[in-house]
Coordinates of C-alpha atoms and ligand atoms in Angstrom, one line a residue:
X850 CA -41.9 50.5 9.8
X851 CA -41.5 53.6 7.9
X852 CA -42.9 55.6 10.6
X853 CA -39.8 54.7 12.6
X854 CA -37.1 55.3 10.1
X855 CA -35.1 58.4 10.1
X856 CA -35.8 60.4 6.9
X857 CA -33.5 59.8 4.2
X858 CA -30.8 62.8 3.8
X859 CA -31.8 64.3 7.0
X860 CA -28.9 66.6 8.0
X861 CA -27.1 65.7 11.3
X862 CA -27.9 68.5 13.5
X863 CA -24.5 69.8 14.9
X864 CA -24.7 73.4 14.7
X865 CA -27.1 76.3 16.7
X866 CA -28.4 77.2 13.5
X867 CA -29.2 73.4 12.6
X868 CA -30.7 73.1 16.0
X869 CA -32.7 76.3 15.6
X870 CA -34.1 75.2 12.3
X871 CA -35.1 71.8 13.7
X872 CA -36.9 73.7 16.7
X873 CA -38.7 76.0 14.4
X874 CA -40.1 73.0 12.2
X875 CA -41.1 70.9 15.2
X876 CA -42.8 73.8 17.2
X877 CA -45.0 74.5 14.1
X878 CA -45.7 70.6 14.0
X879 CA -46.2 70.3 17.6
X880 CA -48.5 73.4 17.5
X881 CA -50.5 71.6 14.9
X882 CA -50.9 68.0 16.4
X883 CA -51.7 69.4 19.9
X884 CA -53.9 72.3 19.2
X885 CA -55.4 73.3 22.4
X886 CA -55.3 69.8 24.1
X887 CA -53.0 68.9 26.9
X888 CA -49.8 66.8 26.7
X889 CA -48.5 65.1 29.9
X890 CA -44.8 64.2 30.3
X891 CA -42.7 62.3 32.9
X892 CA -39.8 64.6 33.6
X893 CA -36.8 62.7 35.2
X894 CA -34.3 65.6 34.6
X895 CA -32.3 63.4 32.6
X896 CA -31.2 64.8 28.9
X897 CA -33.8 63.5 26.7
X898 CA -36.8 64.1 28.9
X899 CA -35.6 67.4 29.6
X900 CA -35.1 68.5 25.9
X901 CA -38.7 67.1 25.2
X902 CA -40.0 69.3 28.1
X903 CA -38.3 72.4 26.6
X904 CA -39.2 71.7 23.4
X905 CA -43.1 71.3 24.1
X906 CA -42.9 74.2 26.5
X907 CA -41.9 76.5 23.6
X908 CA -44.7 74.8 21.3
X909 CA -47.5 74.8 23.8
X910 CA -46.5 76.5 27.1
X911 CA -48.6 75.4 30.0
X912 CA -50.9 72.9 27.9
X913 CA -47.8 70.8 28.6
X914 CA -48.0 69.0 32.2
X915 CA -44.7 67.7 33.7
X916 CA -44.9 65.4 36.2
X917 CA -41.5 64.8 38.1
X918 CA -41.5 61.7 40.4
X919 CA -39.1 61.8 42.9
X920 CA -38.4 58.1 43.8
X921 CA -35.6 58.9 46.3
X922 CA -33.0 57.4 44.1
X923 CA -31.8 60.5 42.2
X924 CA -28.6 62.3 42.6
X925 CA -28.0 65.1 45.2
X926 CA -29.6 68.3 43.9
X927 CA -31.4 66.6 40.8
X928 CA -35.1 67.1 42.1
X929 CA -34.2 70.7 43.2
X930 CA -32.3 71.5 39.9
X931 CA -35.6 70.2 38.0
X932 CA -37.9 72.4 39.9
X933 CA -35.5 75.5 39.4
X934 CA -34.7 75.1 35.6
X935 CA -38.3 74.3 34.7
X936 CA -40.9 75.7 37.1
X937 CA -38.8 78.9 38.2
X938 CA -36.8 79.5 35.0
X939 CA -39.0 78.3 32.1
X940 CA -42.7 78.7 33.7
X941 CA -43.7 75.2 33.2
X942 CA -46.7 73.7 34.5
X943 CA -45.0 71.2 37.1
X944 CA -46.1 68.6 39.4
X945 CA -43.5 67.5 41.7
X946 CA -44.4 64.1 43.5
X947 CA -42.5 63.2 46.6
X948 CA -42.7 59.6 46.3
X949 CA -39.5 58.9 48.3
X950 CA -41.3 56.9 51.4
X951 CA -43.3 55.0 49.0
X952 CA -40.2 53.6 46.9
X953 CA -38.1 52.9 49.7
X954 CA -40.8 51.1 51.8
X955 CA -41.4 49.0 48.8
X956 CA -37.9 48.2 48.0
X957 CA -37.2 47.6 51.7
X958 CA -35.4 44.1 52.3
X959 CA -35.4 43.5 48.4
X960 CA -31.7 42.0 47.4
X961 CA -32.4 40.7 44.1
X962 CA -31.0 43.3 41.6
X963 CA -33.7 42.3 39.0
X964 CA -36.6 42.3 41.2
X965 CA -35.6 45.8 42.4
X966 CA -35.6 47.0 39.0
X967 CA -39.2 45.8 38.4
X968 CA -40.2 47.3 41.9
X969 CA -38.6 50.7 41.0
X970 CA -40.1 50.7 37.2
X971 CA -43.4 49.2 38.4
X972 CA -44.1 52.0 41.1
X973 CA -42.9 54.5 38.8
X974 CA -45.7 53.7 36.4
X975 CA -48.3 53.5 39.2
X976 CA -47.5 56.9 40.7
X977 CA -47.5 58.6 37.3
X978 CA -50.6 56.8 36.4
X979 CA -52.2 58.1 39.8
X980 CA -51.1 61.7 38.8
X981 CA -52.3 61.5 35.1
X982 CA -55.8 60.2 36.7
X983 CA -56.3 63.4 38.5
X984 CA -55.8 65.5 35.3
X985 CA -58.6 66.6 33.0
X986 CA -58.3 66.9 29.3
X987 CA -55.0 65.1 28.7
X988 CA -55.0 63.7 25.3
X989 CA -51.5 63.3 24.4
X990 CA -48.3 61.7 26.1
X991 CA -44.8 63.3 25.6
X992 CA -41.8 61.0 25.6
X993 CA -38.1 61.3 25.1
X994 CA -37.6 58.5 22.9
X995 CA -34.5 59.1 20.8
X996 CA -33.4 57.2 17.7
X997 CA -30.8 54.6 19.4
X998 CA -33.8 53.7 21.4
X999 CA -35.8 52.6 18.4
X1000 CA -32.7 51.0 16.8
X1001 CA -32.1 49.1 20.1
X1002 CA -35.3 48.2 20.9
X1003 CA -33.8 45.4 22.6
X1004 CA -31.1 47.6 24.0
X1005 CA -30.2 48.4 27.5
X1006 CA -32.9 50.8 28.3
X1007 CA -35.6 48.6 26.8
X1008 CA -34.2 45.5 28.4
X1009 CA -33.7 47.0 32.0
X1010 CA -36.6 49.5 32.4
X1011 CA -40.4 48.5 32.9
X1012 CA -42.1 51.3 30.8
X1013 CA -45.4 52.5 29.4
X1014 CA -48.7 53.7 30.5
X1015 CA -51.8 51.2 30.3
X1016 CA -53.3 51.5 27.0
X1017 CA -56.6 52.1 28.6
X1018 CA -55.6 55.6 29.3
X1019 CA -55.5 56.0 25.3
X1020 CA -53.4 58.7 25.0
X1021 CA -51.5 59.6 21.6
X1022 CA -47.6 59.7 21.7
X1023 CA -45.9 62.7 21.1
X1024 CA -42.2 61.9 20.4
X1025 CA -40.4 64.9 18.7
X1026 CA -36.9 63.5 19.4
X1027 CA -37.4 60.0 17.8
X1028 CA -35.1 60.4 14.8
X1029 CA -32.3 62.3 16.9
X1030 CA -29.0 60.9 18.0
X1031 CA -27.8 61.9 21.6
X1032 CA -25.2 64.5 20.4
X1033 CA -28.1 66.0 18.3
X1034 CA -30.6 66.0 21.4
X1035 CA -27.8 67.9 23.4
X1036 CA -27.3 70.0 20.4
X1037 CA -31.1 71.0 20.4
X1038 CA -31.1 71.3 24.2
X1039 CA -28.5 73.9 24.2
X1040 CA -30.3 75.9 21.6
X1041 CA -33.4 75.5 23.5
X1042 CA -31.4 77.5 26.6
X1043 CA -31.0 74.4 29.0
X1044 CA -28.1 74.8 31.4
X1045 CA -24.9 72.9 30.4
X1046 CA -25.0 70.8 33.6
X1047 CA -28.3 69.2 32.5
X1048 CA -27.5 68.9 28.5
X1049 CA -24.0 67.3 29.0
X1050 CA -24.7 65.0 31.7
X1051 CA -23.6 61.6 31.8
X1052 CA -25.8 58.5 31.5
X1053 CA -27.7 57.7 34.5
X1054 CA -29.6 54.6 34.9
X1055 CA -33.3 54.5 35.1
X1056 CA -33.4 52.9 38.7
X1057 CA -31.0 55.6 39.8
X1058 CA -28.9 55.1 42.8
X1059 CA -31.0 52.0 43.6
X1060 CA -28.6 49.7 41.6
X1061 CA -25.5 51.6 43.3
X1062 CA -26.9 50.8 46.9
X1063 CA -25.9 46.8 46.3
X1064 CA -28.2 44.4 48.1
X1065 CA -31.0 45.8 50.2
X1066 CA -31.6 49.3 49.9
X1067 CA -31.5 51.0 53.4
X1068 CA -31.7 54.9 53.9
X1069 CA -28.5 55.4 55.8
X1070 CA -26.6 53.6 53.2
X1071 CA -28.5 54.9 50.3
X1072 CA -27.2 58.6 51.8
X1073 CA -23.7 57.2 51.8
X1074 CA -24.1 56.4 48.1
X1075 CA -25.6 60.0 47.3
X1076 CA -23.1 62.0 49.3
X1077 CA -20.1 60.2 48.1
X1078 CA -21.6 60.5 44.6
X1079 CA -21.9 64.2 44.9
X1080 CA -18.2 64.5 45.9
X1081 CA -16.8 62.6 43.2
X1082 CA -18.9 64.7 40.9
X1083 CA -17.6 68.0 42.4
X1084 CA -14.0 66.6 42.2
X1085 CA -14.2 65.5 38.8
X1086 CA -15.7 68.9 37.4
X1087 CA -13.1 70.7 39.5
X1088 CA -10.4 68.7 38.0
X1089 CA -11.3 68.9 34.1
X1090 CA -12.8 65.3 34.2
X1091 CA -16.4 66.2 33.9
X1092 CA -17.2 65.8 30.1
X1093 CA -14.2 63.9 29.7
X1094 CA -14.8 60.4 31.6
X1095 CA -17.9 58.8 30.0
X1096 CA -19.6 57.8 33.4
X1097 CA -18.5 57.9 36.8
X1098 CA -20.1 57.0 40.1
X1099 CA -19.9 55.5 43.5
X1100 CA -21.2 52.1 44.8
X1101 CA -22.0 51.0 48.4
X1102 CA -22.0 47.3 49.0
X1103 CA -23.7 46.2 51.8
X1104 CA -20.4 44.8 53.9
X1105 CA -18.6 46.5 56.4
X1106 CA -15.0 46.5 57.4
X1107 CA -13.1 47.6 60.5
X1108 CA -11.6 51.0 61.1
X1109 CA -10.3 53.4 63.5
X1110 CA -11.9 56.7 64.1
X1111 CA -11.2 59.1 66.9
X1112 CA -9.3 56.4 68.7
X1113 CA -12.2 53.9 68.6
X1114 CA -12.7 50.7 66.5
X1115 CA -15.6 51.3 64.0
X1116 CA -17.4 48.8 61.7
X1117 CA -18.2 50.7 58.4
X1118 CA -19.2 50.6 54.7
X1119 CA -16.6 51.0 51.9
X1120 CA -17.2 53.2 48.9
X1121 CA -16.3 51.9 45.6
X1122 CA -15.4 54.3 43.0
X1123 CA -16.1 53.6 39.4
X1124 CA -14.9 55.6 36.3
X1125 CA -15.2 54.4 32.9
X1126 CA -14.9 55.3 29.0
X1127 CA -16.8 53.5 26.4
X1128 CA -18.4 54.1 22.9
X1129 CA -21.3 51.8 23.0
X1130 CA -21.6 50.7 26.6
X1131 CA -21.0 47.3 25.6
X1132 CA -17.4 47.1 26.3
X1133 CA -15.7 49.7 28.4
X1134 CA -12.2 50.5 30.2
X1135 CA -11.3 52.0 33.0
X1136 CA -10.2 55.8 33.5
X1137 CA -6.6 56.4 34.8
X1138 CA -7.4 58.9 37.6
X1139 CA -4.5 60.6 38.8
X1140 CA -3.3 59.1 42.1
X1141 CA -2.9 62.4 43.9
X1142 CA -7.0 62.8 43.0
X1143 CA -7.7 59.4 44.1
X1144 CA -6.1 60.2 47.4
X1145 CA -8.1 63.6 47.7
X1146 CA -11.4 61.9 46.9
X1147 CA -10.6 59.2 49.4
X1148 CA -9.9 61.7 52.2
X1149 CA -13.1 63.7 51.4
X1150 CA -15.2 60.8 51.5
X1151 CA -13.9 59.4 54.7
X1152 CA -14.1 62.6 56.5
X1153 CA -17.5 63.6 55.2
X1154 CA -19.8 60.7 54.6
X1155 CA -21.1 59.3 57.5
X1156 CA -20.4 55.5 57.9
X1157 CA -17.9 55.0 55.5
X1158 CA -14.3 54.3 56.8
X1159 CA -12.7 52.9 53.5
X1160 CA -12.6 53.8 49.7
X1161 CA -11.7 51.3 46.7
X1162 CA -11.1 52.0 43.1
X1163 CA -13.0 49.4 41.0
X1164 CA -10.1 48.6 38.3
X1165 CA -11.9 46.1 36.3
X1166 CA -13.0 46.8 32.5
X1167 CA -16.2 45.4 30.8
X1168 CA -16.2 42.7 30.1
X1169 CA -15.8 41.0 32.6
X1170 CA -17.5 43.5 34.9
X1171 CA -20.5 45.3 33.9
X1172 CA -20.4 49.0 34.1
X1173 CA -22.9 49.1 37.0
X1174 CA -22.5 46.8 40.1
X1175 CA -26.1 45.3 40.1
Ligands
LIG379 P1 -24.1 47.7 32.5 O1 -24.2 47.9 33.9 O2 -24.9 46.8 31.7 O3 -24.7 49.2 31.9 O4 -22.8 47.7 31.9 C1 -24.4 49.8 30.5 C2 -25.1 51.4 30.6 O5 -26.4 50.9 30.8 C3 -26.8 51.9 31.9 N1 -27.5 50.9 32.7 C4 -29.0 51.1 32.8 N2 -29.8 52.1 32.1 N3 -31.5 51.3 33.2 C5 -31.3 52.3 32.4 O6 -31.8 53.2 31.8 C6 -31.0 50.2 33.9 O7 -31.8 49.6 34.8 C7 -29.7 50.3 33.6 N4 -28.6 49.4 34.2 C8 -27.6 49.8 33.5 C9 -25.6 51.9 33.0 O8 -25.5 53.0 33.8 C10 -24.6 52.3 32.0 O9 -24.5 53.3 31.3

């Protein structure tokens, strides 16, 4: 498909000047393509959808309708950041959908990892579609497709995530980043004024914390994942590891072990820390975190996260272990 091939000789966008030139050209093209119609975009707050949103806002302003679905499996502070950056700072036309109960009710009791993924992906499409049907005059669908997604159409994203709106909605795709590599998307995002914390963030799976709350998701254990993840991220940022380690997160498996809290026996969950480096996510090595930092993170987690009395560090490379636990 010639349509899906990066134009020959296209320069690698790696300076603010090249990013600015790309943005100018795209803004012109998007204006011409979209005219005075409306564009719909699912804005997760990840790098790709955030950069597409910022670009479309620059081109067509409030003709872009962003839908942010909070499925309850986002990291601590993420929905708030999407609202702050896009609605408050960029004046985006943003619909925030609180679908937390709906997702968690649907997921209740499901232990099979692939079924969990299907429920999350399927429910996401339903919620998005319901929102889309409430709107008039939408002609286009914005998407954060990037070049690696096209090259690896059987890659991790395509393999795991259920995607796409039903064809009968008949929306024309707008994919302004489809020839860009990830580093170029980040460069464009910076030039569009998106905060560093949004542009440089580590990869985050579509099903979010759902695959890190191993087994059947419960609200209390999901909170343990979210709170411990926030502590790990905060400590990595403070200790210069943010942006250095490729991906890091916590996992809470559905087991309990004995501990002693305030002189009484307690039977609580362990938190597993995972921090890996990789080039292509096909193989990965484990980050050598300084022991003192591991001890400090452990102390914070057992003191600050309800229901947790033990912290472990996952020392397993990929292969044999995948990066995620599910
Ligand atoms: P694994 O666990 O397969 O992960 O070693 C490799 C990379 O893919 C991410 N990942 C996902 N991304 N939807 C996604 O969009 C998913 O269902 C999914 N599962 C894993 C994982 O975070 C890692 O970066």
